[in-house]
Each structure stands twice: as C-alpha cells, then as structure tokens.
XYZ file of C-alpha atoms in Angstrom:
600
model
C 2.970 -19.318 -124.592
C 0.915 -18.702 -121.517
C 2.020 -16.754 -118.453
C -0.153 -16.941 -115.215
C 0.834 -14.106 -112.961
C -0.886 -15.215 -109.628
C -1.342 -13.951 -106.154
C 0.596 -16.760 -104.512
C 2.586 -18.109 -107.460
C 3.428 -17.509 -111.110
C 4.402 -19.784 -113.979
C 4.324 -20.410 -117.719
C 3.431 -23.147 -120.178
C 3.830 -23.530 -123.891
C 3.157 -25.784 -126.943
C 4.714 -25.828 -130.351
C 2.372 -24.975 -133.318
C 2.035 -27.913 -135.723
C -0.673 -29.742 -137.676
C -0.413 -32.513 -135.046
C -1.343 -30.012 -132.206
C -4.219 -28.465 -134.135
C -6.319 -31.190 -132.409
C -7.058 -29.756 -128.876
C -6.675 -33.054 -127.061
C -3.415 -33.913 -128.757
C -2.210 -30.311 -128.075
C -3.015 -30.552 -124.299
C -0.939 -33.724 -124.070
C 2.055 -31.910 -125.605
C 1.849 -28.762 -123.414
C 5.043 -28.110 -121.400
C 4.393 -26.616 -118.018
C 7.072 -24.853 -115.942
C 8.433 -26.636 -112.932
C 11.481 -27.190 -110.802
C 11.850 -23.612 -109.603
C 14.983 -22.731 -107.571
C 14.704 -23.199 -103.800
C 11.130 -24.430 -104.002
C 10.421 -26.859 -101.093
C 8.699 -29.225 -103.530
C 8.295 -29.624 -107.296
C 5.612 -27.193 -108.322
C 4.369 -25.521 -111.583
C 4.652 -22.057 -110.094
C 7.367 -20.072 -108.482
C 6.392 -17.871 -105.531
C 5.167 -14.375 -106.477
C 7.810 -12.728 -104.329
C 10.667 -10.307 -104.880
C 13.504 -8.690 -103.016
C 14.446 -5.208 -104.165
C 17.557 -3.065 -104.045
C 17.856 0.617 -102.874
C 16.514 1.871 -106.118
C 13.353 -0.333 -105.856
C 14.592 -2.686 -108.652
C 14.427 -6.473 -108.330
C 17.393 -8.461 -106.948
C 15.849 -11.934 -106.568
C 12.539 -13.576 -107.328
C 10.337 -16.387 -106.015
C 11.267 -18.758 -103.252
C 14.920 -17.666 -103.633
C 13.760 -14.067 -102.725
C 11.695 -15.346 -99.860
C 14.485 -17.332 -98.159
C 17.260 -14.816 -98.917
C 15.174 -12.089 -97.213
C 14.089 -14.176 -94.212
C 17.588 -15.768 -93.655
C 19.461 -12.498 -93.708
C 19.418 -10.714 -90.348
C 17.588 -7.346 -90.514
C 20.655 -5.460 -89.508
C 22.670 -6.949 -92.394
C 20.199 -6.631 -95.244
C 21.153 -3.224 -96.416
C 24.842 -4.136 -96.562
C 23.901 -7.200 -98.665
C 21.933 -4.959 -101.050
C 18.549 -6.123 -99.863
C 16.335 -3.155 -99.129
C 12.770 -4.456 -99.542
C 10.608 -7.546 -99.828
C 7.159 -8.060 -101.470
C 4.872 -11.013 -101.766
C 1.314 -11.380 -103.226
C 1.607 -7.890 -104.744
C -0.833 -8.695 -107.479
C -3.580 -8.057 -104.871
C -2.218 -4.491 -104.496
C -3.924 -3.710 -107.877
C -7.311 -4.239 -106.289
C -9.526 -1.213 -105.191
C -11.127 -3.182 -102.351
C -9.630 -2.379 -98.869
C -10.001 -6.009 -97.792
C -7.883 -7.245 -100.740
C -5.132 -4.865 -99.986
C -4.455 -6.470 -96.618
C -3.116 -9.623 -98.293
C 0.019 -8.330 -100.008
C 3.164 -8.361 -97.772
C 5.589 -5.501 -98.080
C 8.638 -5.081 -95.864
C 11.539 -2.707 -95.811
C 11.643 -0.046 -98.524
C 8.773 -1.499 -100.666
C 5.688 0.734 -100.825
C 2.829 -1.062 -102.667
C 0.699 2.124 -102.398
C 3.070 3.823 -104.859
C 1.721 2.989 -108.389
C 5.003 3.563 -110.295
C 6.815 1.317 -107.832
C 4.122 -1.406 -108.095
C 4.340 -1.169 -111.964
C 8.101 -1.879 -111.685
C 7.402 -4.994 -109.627
C 4.693 -6.299 -111.891
C 6.630 -5.631 -115.055
C 9.650 -7.222 -113.437
C 7.727 -10.436 -112.638
C 6.397 -10.572 -116.165
C 9.914 -10.006 -117.603
C 11.206 -12.766 -115.343
C 8.580 -15.183 -116.639
C 9.205 -14.217 -120.193
C 12.987 -14.707 -119.950
C 12.481 -18.091 -118.141
C 10.096 -19.332 -120.718
C 12.293 -18.156 -123.658
C 15.177 -19.967 -122.092
C 13.238 -23.257 -121.647
C 11.610 -23.269 -125.108
C 14.980 -22.630 -126.787
C 16.648 -25.357 -124.808
C 13.750 -27.695 -125.704
C 13.174 -26.975 -129.461
C 16.181 -24.836 -130.554
C 16.566 -21.216 -131.469
C 13.333 -19.365 -132.081
C 12.565 -15.707 -132.843
C 10.472 -14.085 -130.213
C 8.239 -12.438 -132.832
C 7.184 -16.035 -133.771
C 5.712 -16.605 -130.250
C 2.154 -15.654 -129.498
C 2.004 -14.757 -125.794
C -1.057 -14.915 -123.506
C -1.004 -13.266 -120.060
C -3.935 -14.269 -117.885
C -5.958 -11.836 -115.669
C -8.911 -12.175 -113.332
C -12.364 -11.943 -114.889
C -13.524 -9.420 -112.235
C -10.670 -7.007 -113.040
C -11.755 -3.636 -114.334
C -10.715 -2.073 -117.665
C -8.297 0.150 -115.721
C -6.661 -2.836 -114.011
C -6.281 -4.559 -117.420
C -4.773 -1.458 -118.859
C -2.271 -1.402 -115.917
C -1.279 -4.924 -117.019
C -0.993 -3.805 -120.624
C 1.455 -1.064 -119.569
C 3.341 -3.581 -117.470
C 3.624 -5.905 -120.419
C 5.082 -3.154 -122.487
C 7.727 -2.409 -119.903
C 8.568 -6.197 -119.612
C 10.239 -6.291 -122.958
C 7.721 -8.175 -125.115
C 8.695 -7.582 -128.805
C 5.096 -7.089 -130.168
C 2.972 -5.755 -127.307
C -0.081 -5.240 -129.432
C -0.309 -8.926 -130.126
C 0.151 -10.103 -126.618
C -3.324 -11.567 -125.643
C -4.879 -11.048 -122.312
C -6.662 -14.258 -121.278
C -9.457 -14.140 -118.712
C -8.665 -16.775 -116.088
C -11.972 -18.615 -115.751
C -12.538 -18.329 -119.533
C -9.219 -19.992 -120.439
C -9.820 -22.583 -117.664
C -13.081 -23.419 -119.354
C -11.185 -24.018 -122.630
C -8.906 -26.452 -120.827
C -11.925 -28.282 -119.446
C -13.425 -28.321 -122.978
C -10.404 -30.083 -124.393
C -9.746 -32.665 -121.634
C -12.244 -35.004 -120.022
C -12.710 -34.721 -116.270
C -14.299 -36.614 -113.506
C -17.998 -35.831 -112.681
C -18.821 -36.359 -109.012
C -22.197 -36.134 -107.223
C -22.880 -35.264 -103.604
C -22.638 -38.933 -102.567
C -19.098 -39.324 -103.878
C -19.911 -41.400 -106.992
C -17.889 -40.326 -110.002
C -17.709 -41.017 -113.680
C -15.733 -39.682 -116.715
C -17.331 -36.653 -118.237
C -16.686 -34.722 -121.513
C -18.167 -31.264 -122.267
C -20.298 -31.662 -125.356
C -22.522 -29.410 -127.498
C -25.167 -27.647 -125.464
C -23.542 -28.254 -122.065
C -23.530 -25.115 -119.770
C -20.240 -24.707 -117.834
C -19.956 -22.679 -114.674
C -16.310 -22.135 -113.840
C -15.259 -21.285 -110.324
C -11.607 -20.172 -110.305
C -10.389 -20.330 -106.727
C -6.975 -18.706 -106.529
C -4.827 -17.376 -103.824
C -6.375 -13.919 -103.699
C -9.590 -13.920 -105.719
C -12.463 -16.210 -106.663
C -13.808 -15.539 -110.216
C -17.081 -17.180 -111.466
C -18.137 -17.185 -115.111
C -20.514 -19.235 -117.201
C -20.318 -20.497 -120.754
C -22.261 -22.681 -123.171
C -20.510 -25.167 -125.530
C -21.853 -25.212 -129.047
C -20.756 -26.464 -132.504
C -19.769 -23.655 -134.873
C -18.061 -24.365 -138.251
C -17.170 -27.895 -137.320
C -15.526 -27.213 -133.902
C -16.918 -26.911 -130.391
C -16.522 -23.448 -129.041
C -17.647 -21.531 -125.940
C -19.951 -18.491 -125.620
C -20.417 -16.627 -122.368
C -23.793 -16.701 -120.737
C -25.235 -14.786 -117.868
C -24.529 -11.166 -117.151
C -20.800 -11.382 -116.761
C -18.331 -12.600 -114.197
C -18.920 -12.280 -110.421
C -16.425 -12.897 -107.616
C -14.522 -11.348 -104.782
C -11.667 -11.411 -102.453
C -12.087 -15.020 -101.248
C -8.929 -16.805 -102.059
C -6.948 -19.162 -99.850
C -4.764 -16.369 -98.622
C -7.705 -15.053 -96.542
C -7.867 -18.359 -94.699
C -4.178 -17.993 -93.874
C -4.761 -14.407 -92.780
C -7.524 -15.528 -90.406
C -5.265 -18.241 -89.032
C -2.745 -15.696 -88.203
C -5.195 -13.146 -86.731
C -7.432 -15.599 -84.823
C -5.581 -18.728 -83.920
C -2.056 -17.300 -83.298
C -3.564 -14.363 -81.323
C -5.595 -16.815 -79.139
C -2.589 -19.125 -78.564
C 0.240 -16.646 -78.070
C -1.684 -13.563 -76.893
C -2.308 -10.315 -78.798
C 0.584 -8.376 -77.117
C 3.182 -11.122 -77.814
C 2.024 -11.603 -81.354
C 2.040 -7.852 -82.213
C 5.595 -7.630 -80.945
C 6.753 -10.654 -82.936
C 5.032 -9.385 -86.121
C 7.087 -6.215 -85.824
C 10.319 -7.948 -85.030
C 12.661 -10.623 -86.466
C 10.355 -13.280 -85.157
C 8.110 -12.520 -88.052
C 9.950 -14.986 -90.435
C 9.178 -17.704 -87.903
C 5.504 -16.779 -87.937
C 5.673 -16.880 -91.693
C 7.021 -20.463 -91.369
C 4.119 -21.459 -89.245
C 1.707 -19.941 -91.736
C 3.463 -21.949 -94.502
C 2.956 -25.122 -92.423
C -0.679 -24.391 -91.920
C -1.080 -23.654 -95.683
C 0.194 -27.181 -96.419
C -1.931 -28.782 -93.744
C -5.163 -27.203 -94.805
C -4.843 -28.773 -98.251
C -5.015 -32.359 -96.789
C -7.735 -32.138 -94.061
C -9.903 -35.171 -93.379
C -13.549 -34.612 -94.280
C -16.534 -36.722 -93.143
C -19.740 -36.859 -95.243
C -22.667 -39.058 -95.689
C -25.879 -39.198 -97.718
C -27.725 -35.927 -97.177
C -25.372 -34.881 -94.452
C -23.199 -31.670 -94.793
C -19.496 -32.406 -94.850
C -17.628 -31.890 -91.539
C -13.907 -31.508 -90.944
C -12.618 -34.201 -88.620
C -8.909 -33.283 -88.583
C -7.271 -31.786 -85.442
C -3.911 -30.723 -87.063
C -0.777 -30.229 -84.988
C 1.659 -27.499 -86.020
C 5.243 -27.300 -84.703
C 6.134 -24.038 -82.897
C 9.709 -22.980 -83.802
C 12.036 -23.344 -80.774
C 12.978 -19.656 -80.547
C 9.243 -18.701 -80.304
C 8.608 -21.409 -77.732
C 11.449 -20.345 -75.634
C 10.295 -16.612 -75.758
C 6.746 -17.441 -74.542
C 5.715 -16.823 -70.909
C 5.708 -20.017 -68.877
C 1.931 -19.898 -68.312
C 1.401 -19.737 -72.069
C 3.674 -22.695 -72.653
C 1.816 -24.674 -70.054
C -1.534 -23.895 -71.670
C -0.230 -24.873 -75.138
C 1.154 -28.076 -73.759
C -2.147 -29.020 -72.097
C -4.097 -28.255 -75.371
C -1.678 -30.283 -77.543
C -0.652 -32.998 -75.076
C 2.913 -32.300 -76.171
C 5.497 -29.513 -75.893
C 6.209 -27.106 -78.746
C 3.088 -27.903 -80.712
C -0.016 -25.911 -81.488
C -3.119 -28.072 -81.847
C -6.206 -26.792 -83.753
C -9.590 -28.360 -83.105
C -11.660 -29.474 -86.039
C -14.244 -26.807 -85.116
C -11.670 -24.083 -85.307
C -10.473 -25.327 -88.695
C -13.879 -25.479 -90.181
C -14.686 -21.986 -88.821
C -11.580 -20.620 -90.560
C -12.442 -22.199 -93.805
C -16.095 -21.234 -93.667
C -15.022 -17.530 -93.664
C -14.489 -17.920 -97.341
C -16.278 -21.134 -98.218
C -19.683 -19.787 -97.312
C -19.397 -16.675 -99.409
C -18.034 -18.804 -102.337
C -21.039 -21.106 -102.124
C -23.385 -17.989 -102.080
C -21.767 -16.669 -105.209
C -22.076 -19.987 -107.013
C -25.689 -20.095 -106.048
C -26.218 -16.634 -107.521
C -24.496 -17.604 -110.806
C -26.406 -20.919 -111.059
C -29.762 -19.154 -110.576
C -28.831 -16.695 -113.277
C -27.726 -19.539 -115.666
C -30.804 -21.610 -115.139
C -33.082 -18.617 -115.549
C -31.579 -17.304 -118.743
C -30.288 -20.123 -120.943
C -31.831 -23.206 -122.380
C -29.554 -26.070 -123.061
C -27.993 -29.168 -121.795
C -26.860 -30.120 -118.269
C -25.070 -27.537 -116.089
C -21.547 -28.497 -115.179
C -19.794 -26.859 -112.151
C -16.062 -26.802 -112.469
C -13.647 -25.810 -109.657
C -10.140 -24.800 -110.772
C -7.143 -23.069 -109.186
C -4.942 -23.938 -106.278
C -7.746 -23.641 -103.670
C -9.870 -25.979 -105.675
C -7.815 -28.886 -104.304
C -9.136 -28.247 -100.821
C -11.272 -31.288 -99.988
C -13.608 -29.470 -97.714
C -14.433 -26.826 -100.296
C -14.970 -29.560 -102.989
C -17.189 -31.619 -100.643
C -19.288 -28.564 -99.584
C -19.947 -27.542 -103.204
C -20.933 -30.999 -104.247
C -23.283 -31.378 -101.235
C -24.953 -27.920 -101.708
C -25.537 -28.279 -105.440
C -26.230 -31.951 -105.838
C -29.209 -32.249 -108.233
C -28.691 -28.728 -109.532
C -25.453 -29.109 -111.294
C -22.950 -31.834 -112.011
C -19.629 -31.164 -110.188
C -16.655 -31.821 -112.543
C -13.065 -32.187 -111.405
C -10.546 -31.401 -114.204
C -7.544 -33.598 -114.603
C -5.199 -30.788 -113.462
C -7.180 -28.151 -111.556
C -3.989 -26.319 -110.528
C -2.815 -26.072 -114.052
C -6.140 -25.216 -115.643
C -5.431 -21.541 -116.192
C -1.883 -22.186 -117.394
C -2.919 -24.827 -119.795
C -6.078 -22.988 -120.873
C -3.940 -19.908 -121.633
C -1.987 -22.071 -124.093
C -5.260 -23.231 -125.813
C -6.577 -19.652 -125.919
C -3.230 -18.409 -127.453
C -3.261 -21.267 -130.006
C -6.913 -20.766 -131.045
C -8.512 -17.624 -129.614
C -11.530 -18.182 -131.888
C -12.671 -20.989 -129.515
C -14.265 -18.165 -127.463
C -16.743 -16.908 -129.955
C -18.872 -14.691 -127.772
C -18.638 -12.783 -124.417
C -21.021 -10.766 -122.336
C -20.506 -7.082 -121.612
C -19.512 -6.778 -117.894
C -21.104 -3.343 -117.687
C -23.087 -0.706 -119.601
C -20.652 1.459 -121.548
C -21.187 4.725 -123.354
C -19.925 8.133 -124.367
C -20.519 11.551 -122.990
C -22.272 13.428 -125.834
C -24.208 16.525 -126.555
C -27.389 14.962 -128.023
C -30.485 16.723 -129.270
C -32.208 18.608 -126.427
C -35.501 17.073 -125.218
C -37.948 19.713 -124.085
C -39.738 18.632 -120.876
C -37.193 15.961 -120.203
C -33.774 17.526 -120.179
C -32.989 20.290 -117.641
C -32.513 23.749 -119.360
C -29.286 24.235 -117.431
C -27.840 21.482 -119.733
C -28.949 23.380 -122.847
C -26.325 24.625 -125.335
C -26.781 25.852 -128.921
C -24.044 24.684 -131.328
C -22.456 26.655 -134.213
C -25.260 25.438 -136.545
C -28.017 26.683 -134.151
C -29.018 23.139 -133.080
C -30.245 22.850 -129.425
C -28.264 20.256 -127.655
C -28.118 18.722 -124.137
C -24.733 18.396 -122.638
C -23.584 15.372 -120.635
C -25.967 12.825 -122.087
C -24.959 9.155 -121.720
C -24.959 7.660 -125.236
C -25.275 3.949 -124.571
C -23.074 1.780 -126.715
C -23.626 -1.576 -125.073
C -25.682 -2.684 -121.988
C -24.648 -4.776 -119.128
C -25.014 -8.503 -119.979
C -25.519 -8.026 -123.621
C -23.964 -10.634 -125.848
C -21.028 -9.406 -127.905
C -19.380 -11.709 -130.449
C -15.703 -11.574 -130.245
C -15.060 -10.057 -133.713
C -18.083 -7.674 -133.732
C -17.945 -3.918 -133.206
C -20.431 -1.291 -132.084
C -20.522 1.802 -134.290
C -20.960 5.372 -133.028
C -20.850 8.607 -135.042
C -19.579 11.777 -133.375
C -18.639 15.296 -134.296
C -16.406 18.076 -132.952
C -18.117 21.199 -131.649
C -15.726 23.657 -133.366
C -14.536 24.080 -136.941
C -10.952 24.654 -135.914
C -10.821 21.813 -133.415
C -7.815 19.511 -133.992
C -8.325 16.787 -131.366
C -11.612 15.121 -130.433
C -11.655 14.199 -126.759
C -14.497 11.808 -125.760
C -15.419 10.876 -122.278
C -16.048 7.115 -121.891
C -18.257 5.949 -118.961
C -19.653 2.845 -117.340
C -22.424 1.867 -115.021
C -24.382 -1.214 -113.902
C -27.588 0.490 -114.926
C -29.217 -0.577 -118.154
C -30.712 2.831 -119.175
C -28.573 5.720 -117.860
C -29.439 9.166 -119.127
C -26.615 11.413 -117.970
C -22.943 10.856 -117.242
C -23.126 12.810 -113.961
C -25.951 10.909 -112.369
C -25.516 8.640 -109.437
C -23.634 5.317 -110.010
C -22.144 6.396 -113.250
C -18.356 6.382 -113.364
C -15.657 7.673 -115.783
C -13.754 4.850 -117.471
C -11.235 6.765 -119.544
C -10.841 9.542 -122.146
C -10.471 8.751 -125.869
C -8.381 11.069 -127.993
C -8.886 11.238 -131.754
C -6.726 13.203 -134.125
C -9.037 15.278 -136.522
C -6.560 17.720 -138.031
C -7.240 16.444 -141.555
C -10.641 18.143 -141.506
C -9.810 21.375 -139.631
C -11.840 24.307 -141.045
C -14.605 22.336 -142.683
C -18.246 22.713 -141.555
C -18.964 20.604 -138.493
C -21.325 18.235 -140.221
C -18.485 17.379 -142.664
C -16.171 16.512 -139.821
C -17.929 13.313 -138.745
C -15.802 10.616 -136.956
C -16.967 7.033 -137.052
C -16.006 5.049 -133.947
C -15.857 1.250 -134.012
C -15.725 -0.039 -130.605
C -14.899 -3.812 -129.855
C -16.487 -5.011 -126.568
C -16.210 -8.763 -127.296
C -12.422 -9.001 -126.759
C -10.734 -9.298 -123.413
C -9.861 -5.552 -123.418
C -12.000 -2.762 -124.946
C -10.543 -1.446 -128.173
C -11.520 1.437 -130.412
C -10.811 2.452 -133.946
C -11.547 5.908 -135.344
C -12.380 6.440 -139.034
C -12.342 9.939 -140.623
C -15.591 9.874 -142.592
C -14.275 12.348 -145.143
C -10.830 10.747 -145.785
C -11.480 7.135 -144.769
C -8.292 7.068 -142.691
C -8.272 4.684 -139.768
C -6.431 5.056 -136.485
C -6.438 3.275 -133.210
C -7.908 5.443 -130.479
C -5.663 6.425 -127.602
C -7.371 5.638 -124.328
C -6.222 7.639 -121.307
C -7.042 6.021 -117.990
C -6.884 7.844 -114.687
C -4.137 6.637 -112.380
C -5.190 3.274 -110.990
C -4.616 4.317 -107.338
C -6.584 7.484 -107.807
C -9.687 5.360 -108.237
C -8.661 3.118 -105.373
C -8.536 6.178 -103.093
C -11.880 7.469 -104.272
C -13.479 4.023 -103.848
C -14.703 3.492 -107.464
C -12.895 1.067 -109.714
C -12.416 2.038 -113.380
C-alpha cells in the first residue's frame, strides 16, 4: 500500500500480494489507484492537500471538500460553523528554504510556523489517507488485518534526515499499527521502479517516438516535477540474482523549490498585479475577494497544462497560446472604470483577462530554466562517472505533463539522453511506491547524500591538533576532543543491506548512558565537528548500564549504522554482553534548524 502525501494533492494505491503479482508487469496492471474524491471538479487520483480546522486546531474536513467549505462560508459565519482555520500545500512548510515557505496557504487560526500544529496537520492527512485506503481495500477484497499490510509513505529525495524523522513521527501519530515496518519511499527512486516495470515512449527532439523498455545497463535520470519541489536522481539498471534491479549512481539527489506552484505564484504576483493594480490586488488578497482570486488561479492552473507549443528541427520550443481567463463578476464590478476599459482593450472582450504568449512563456521559464540547469548538472555527473548503456531521461509528476517543459527538455538534451515518457507520469510515484513496498530489494544500492560521522575524542596528533583540544583520559591517553570520525563520505555507494561499523567507548567507568553527537557535511575529509560547514544531525543515546564500573577498555560499544536505507538507522551492540539495541536518535526541533538556516 502506497501513500503519496504531495504539495498539491495526496492519494494512495495498492495491490494484493499473490504469486501472480510477483511479476512486476503483471503487478502494475493490477494496481488499484485512488480516485473519485468528494467534491473534486474532475476525476483525479489525488485529493487536494487541504484541511479546515476547528478551534482546537484539529481537522474538520479534508481535500476539495475543505477548500469549498471554507471558501463558500462567509468569513463572519465561519466561527459559528466551527471553521476556524484553513491550510493548503502545508507539506512545503516542512522546508527550511524561505522561498518554499511562501507556497503554503494558511488562513484563520492556522499557524504553519508552529511545529506541533504542523505535525497535527501532517499526521491528520496521513491518517485520512490510511483510513480511506483501508476502507477501499476491505470493500474490494474483503476483511484484512492491518498488520498484514506493508505501507510505503513517499518523501522527496532532497529532504534531510530531520524532515524524514518528522514524517516518521507523523506516521506514528497517524495510527499505523506497526510503525517500525512502514517504509519511507524516496519519490524519484520509486518512480524509477515504476518506469523499470512498464515500457514507456522514447521521444527525440524532433518529436519522433518509439516504445522503450529499461534494460540491463541503462542509466536512468529521473526528474520528479511535483507541485512544490523538483527532485533529480540517477540510477543504473542491472541484473542481480535473476532480476533487474536499480542502483543509485552519481553523488546523490539534487533539486529545489521549482514545482508548478511557483508558476501559479508568479501568475498571481506579476500578471494579476499588472492587470488589477498593486493596491487593488493587495486589498482583495486581504478580503473576501481572495476566494475569487483563488478561483482565477485554479483556472490558470488548468490552462497552463494545455498550452500550444510550436517547435521545429533545431529550433527552441515557443509557446503560441494567448489564453483568456474569465474575471469573476464581483471582481469586475469592483474594478475602477479605467482598469475595466484597459482590460477590455487587451482582451477584445469584457470580463476577460488575456495573457500574451510572451507573458506565459516568461512565467514558465522562471522554473523551467532552473530545472533544465539542474538536469544538465546531473547528466554531466552521470556521463563523467558511470560506464554503461544509454542514458534515459524520465519526467514524472504532475508538472511533467506540461507540454512546454517536455519540449524544452527534449530540445536541450537531444543527442545527450533519450527522453522517455512513462505511461502514467502523474501516477509514477504512487505506483512506484506500491512496487517498492512489494519488493524493496529492487533498490539494491544507494549513494550517501552527505558525509556523515561522529564527534569523538581520537588520539591526539602532535603538530596537527590544537593543544586547546587536548584531554587526558582516565587511562592517561592523550586525546583530541571534537574530532570528526568519518563513517561514510558524500556520494559513496552504500548497498541497501550493508552497515558501517564503528567502535566507541565511554569516558568514565560509572557512565550509564553514552551520548554521541552525529554530524554531516558536504566536505569529503572534515577534521573537526566545529569547523565551517559542518552541522549537527542528531544525538544518539546508548544505554550502557550493563558494564557500569568496568575499566573503560572493557566497556566498548559496537555501532552498526545503515546508510543504504531511506532513513539512517543505528544498532548498538554491547561488546561484553553481546546485547543489541536500536539506538535512539534525538533530532533538534525541525523549525529550530529552519530559523538558524541550516537543514538537519
């Protein structure tokens, strides 16, 4: 069972485990994808990621129902109706970048800068998806115990360990029965699995297309273009133990805040400001007219998915559409006469807003150009590092359906990579999450996103380490405090089931808990945990009461750290007793890192 909690929309998909579905292509044909959400203006696989809250901050309604109930209830009657707040696209409130935090919409009593309140909303959305999915699967196949379901919740590849831990905590609050076995699926990674199991259409820059299947040796660059973020990751297909699997290549995922919501945001800021005037628009944004502006944005969002694009051999694609958007009657009536006259002249009609093809292309290029730059960076990296078969470039996600984006990518990278269009680009992450949950071993290797290590007191190096860092332990050994003990370097290959081993000791005989500082950096050879561009990730707590009082050298703890999974996991082994225990990882509050400008 896969749950895709997205910026714009959220949904689920599932397949029944059976010998028949062990074949990936058969399995994909049998996947059931959510659809038919209440109050949705059209049949869609995702409900809107929106919520209306009550006075206590708890959810009242979700999705399109929440959106319309909030917008259709007059502001002065909402409290009496039990509607105190509204939030949309609140997934992006988890991001530390200031530009991403401008996308979420919060009205009324909702405060997306309050981490506990945000956790309630995220957990509530996951709970809503979980309950809806359980209801459908039980209606389809009969009664099933929840512990017999393997869940996969997808997250962006560029999310930090702290953001993934936030999702882990939200999953625990959402009522899943066996939280430890809920998989986190990386969005471009699971989308690559979907593309591996289903043939797509390969297109060149001239528009010719053929069927294409990813085979052994093919290198796949996945560009996941969602509502809020763009994630780019690279993988290579290879045969292992009789099946085709994927191993990550390159130095980890890259991406940024370049989703389709930013195009909508610029439409609002630039086009509506130009047409209505900054003063009028600001007043409307703060008043009841905001819901009508939202309706205009919705119309623009639908229009931009079906723009006409002209292209020819060797010529860059150009948008030729001059779309017309209807201006709601109350807004038209409230405009000054001179503004109405100007809009009528521009559109050759009353109550319409006409955009020129030049304007539309400029709006899209605000995100399309940076996306193309990121793809070029990843392709250079893949070509320079890995031998193998052809490079296939796959666009997935809702924004991947934008014809202008697709044509620009094909034109720019024609001859460098084969552009492949999956059968269902909008459903690639949902379906891929099902494939990952069914057979997680299909991802056999990942790359470490960063250099990770521990803060340790290592042997002092005369002439290298500053004497101010010198300490002498209870056994008279000279040690240097605050050294960065590298466990894995950025871009290093880490097989999914492998672990990195580190041995550590307490500093006191009577010490009952070992607290280890865990750090990250993009450097490959850091020396100290307090040097520039080194950041704390979390603290790891290990219970060592079983060896209290013994000499320090007899109190060794063996740490096994797993960097090849979608979240970092650690196991501690008492070297004297052999006892194993999962290490408790304590992350700083997510918003503390946002405020300080360094993601964890």
